[in-house]
């Protein structure tokens, strides 16, 4: 068999993931921000460019952290250092919510807390929290991809491994 011509469709738009997203035609909130923050937004967008799971969205009246699943985390963002566990509290719409991130050492948690608390503006603080959540999700996703499910494992162990590997 001989192929004379291969047709490709190069007009398919590539998905361009942007972690800093401004809702078009609804940026009233953006116009109320001080010049200091407006000048920093491009740097924040570049800083967050390699994130995979979380976005920093600026809507008509506010900004918030959103997950690719649709989950939204609204201000205020508070941190609690619990040894090797970092607890990030926020609001999910009007309900309080928290993210519990477990690290190997307390030093990692201290460094993250320092980075977040030293952020000069609320946007940069939210960006640091977003980066922390994204790095944590990325590392856990990588760990979960490496889970091996053996046919010889017990049924309960297989189910636990499947849930860890593919659970949402």
PDB file of C-alpha atoms in Angstrom, residues 24-105:
ATOM      1  CA  UNK A  24     -13.584  39.776  28.969  1.00  0.00           C
ATOM      2  CA  UNK A  25     -15.984  42.727  28.976  1.00  0.00           C
ATOM      3  CA  UNK A  26     -16.600  42.277  32.681  1.00  0.00           C
ATOM      4  CA  UNK A  27     -13.467  43.774  34.136  1.00  0.00           C
ATOM      5  CA  UNK A  28     -15.031  46.508  36.292  1.00  0.00           C
ATOM      6  CA  UNK A  29     -13.059  45.146  39.228  1.00  0.00           C
ATOM      7  CA  UNK A  30      -9.843  45.455  37.253  1.00  0.00           C
ATOM      8  CA  UNK A  31     -10.433  49.163  36.646  1.00  0.00           C
ATOM      9  CA  UNK A  32     -10.774  49.778  40.411  1.00  0.00           C
ATOM     10  CA  UNK A  33      -7.385  48.266  41.273  1.00  0.00           C
ATOM     11  CA  UNK A  34      -4.474  50.519  42.269  1.00  0.00           C
ATOM     12  CA  UNK A  35      -1.710  51.190  39.764  1.00  0.00           C
ATOM     13  CA  UNK A  36       0.723  49.116  41.860  1.00  0.00           C
ATOM     14  CA  UNK A  37      -1.339  45.959  41.283  1.00  0.00           C
ATOM     15  CA  UNK A  38      -2.063  46.706  37.613  1.00  0.00           C
ATOM     16  CA  UNK A  39       1.707  46.978  37.066  1.00  0.00           C
ATOM     17  CA  UNK A  40       2.289  43.592  38.767  1.00  0.00           C
ATOM     18  CA  UNK A  41      -0.438  41.565  36.984  1.00  0.00           C
ATOM     19  CA  UNK A  42       1.700  40.747  33.938  1.00  0.00           C
ATOM     20  CA  UNK A  43       4.494  39.488  36.218  1.00  0.00           C
ATOM     21  CA  UNK A  44       1.964  37.390  38.146  1.00  0.00           C
ATOM     22  CA  UNK A  45       0.681  35.925  34.871  1.00  0.00           C
ATOM     23  CA  UNK A  46       4.227  35.002  33.840  1.00  0.00           C
ATOM     24  CA  UNK A  47       4.945  33.526  37.287  1.00  0.00           C
ATOM     25  CA  UNK A  48       1.884  31.297  37.031  1.00  0.00           C
ATOM     26  CA  UNK A  49       2.424  30.338  33.392  1.00  0.00           C
ATOM     27  CA  UNK A  50       3.538  26.769  34.134  1.00  0.00           C
ATOM     28  CA  UNK A  51       0.625  25.845  36.394  1.00  0.00           C
ATOM     29  CA  UNK A  52      -1.548  22.969  35.292  1.00  0.00           C
ATOM     30  CA  UNK A  53      -4.485  22.601  37.676  1.00  0.00           C
ATOM     31  CA  UNK A  54      -5.297  26.047  39.093  1.00  0.00           C
ATOM     32  CA  UNK A  55      -6.084  29.525  37.710  1.00  0.00           C
ATOM     33  CA  UNK A  56      -6.275  32.998  39.193  1.00  0.00           C
ATOM     34  CA  UNK A  57      -9.473  34.487  37.792  1.00  0.00           C
ATOM     35  CA  UNK A  58     -10.432  38.148  37.815  1.00  0.00           C
ATOM     36  CA  UNK A  59     -14.148  38.557  37.295  1.00  0.00           C
ATOM     37  CA  UNK A  60     -16.508  41.505  37.238  1.00  0.00           C
ATOM     38  CA  UNK A  61     -16.430  42.107  41.001  1.00  0.00           C
ATOM     39  CA  UNK A  62     -13.606  40.032  42.514  1.00  0.00           C
ATOM     40  CA  UNK A  63     -10.742  37.622  42.041  1.00  0.00           C
ATOM     41  CA  UNK A  64     -10.527  33.984  43.121  1.00  0.00           C
ATOM     42  CA  UNK A  65      -8.541  30.782  42.693  1.00  0.00           C
ATOM     43  CA  UNK A  66     -10.221  28.183  40.508  1.00  0.00           C
ATOM     44  CA  UNK A  67      -9.420  24.544  39.850  1.00  0.00           C
ATOM     45  CA  UNK A  68      -9.785  23.031  36.382  1.00  0.00           C
ATOM     46  CA  UNK A  69     -12.650  20.946  37.816  1.00  0.00           C
ATOM     47  CA  UNK A  70     -14.644  24.151  38.439  1.00  0.00           C
ATOM     48  CA  UNK A  71     -14.016  24.429  42.177  1.00  0.00           C
ATOM     49  CA  UNK A  72     -13.520  28.034  43.303  1.00  0.00           C
ATOM     50  CA  UNK A  73     -11.690  29.338  46.354  1.00  0.00           C
ATOM     51  CA  UNK A  74     -12.634  32.851  47.423  1.00  0.00           C
ATOM     52  CA  UNK A  75     -10.996  35.276  49.861  1.00  0.00           C
ATOM     53  CA  UNK A  76     -10.067  35.545  52.638  1.00  0.00           C
ATOM     54  CA  UNK A  77      -7.225  33.041  52.406  1.00  0.00           C
ATOM     55  CA  UNK A  78      -5.711  32.031  55.731  1.00  0.00           C
ATOM     56  CA  UNK A  79      -2.848  29.661  56.439  1.00  0.00           C
ATOM     57  CA  UNK A  80      -2.262  27.386  59.359  1.00  0.00           C
ATOM     58  CA  UNK A  81       1.085  25.680  59.866  1.00  0.00           C
ATOM     59  CA  UNK A  82       0.482  22.339  61.611  1.00  0.00           C
ATOM     60  CA  UNK A  83       3.969  20.817  61.575  1.00  0.00           C
ATOM     61  CA  UNK A  84       4.349  19.011  58.281  1.00  0.00           C
ATOM     62  CA  UNK A  85       0.742  19.850  57.312  1.00  0.00           C
ATOM     63  CA  UNK A  86      -0.316  23.121  55.713  1.00  0.00           C
ATOM     64  CA  UNK A  87      -3.983  24.045  56.053  1.00  0.00           C
ATOM     65  CA  UNK A  88      -5.308  26.656  53.633  1.00  0.00           C
ATOM     66  CA  UNK A  89      -8.701  28.035  54.611  1.00  0.00           C
ATOM     67  CA  UNK A  90     -10.916  29.992  52.255  1.00  0.00           C
ATOM     68  CA  UNK A  91     -14.514  30.129  51.096  1.00  0.00           C
ATOM     69  CA  UNK A  92     -16.222  27.986  48.484  1.00  0.00           C
ATOM     70  CA  UNK A  93     -18.814  30.547  47.377  1.00  0.00           C
ATOM     71  CA  UNK A  94     -20.217  31.498  50.812  1.00  0.00           C
ATOM     72  CA  UNK A  95     -19.285  28.299  52.670  1.00  0.00           C
ATOM     73  CA  UNK A  96     -15.984  27.904  54.529  1.00  0.00           C
ATOM     74  CA  UNK A  97     -13.640  25.298  53.084  1.00  0.00           C
ATOM     75  CA  UNK A  98     -10.083  24.157  53.635  1.00  0.00           C
ATOM     76  CA  UNK A  99      -7.318  22.364  51.814  1.00  0.00           C
ATOM     77  CA  UNK A 100      -5.022  20.121  53.831  1.00  0.00           C
ATOM     78  CA  UNK A 101      -1.605  19.566  52.255  1.00  0.00           C
ATOM     79  CA  UNK A 102       0.766  17.065  53.851  1.00  0.00           C
ATOM     80  CA  UNK A 103       4.489  17.457  53.216  1.00  0.00           C
ATOM     81  CA  UNK A 104       7.510  15.350  54.162  1.00  0.00           C
ATOM     82  CA  UNK A 105       9.092  17.905  56.486  1.00  0.00           C
TER      83      UNK A 105
END
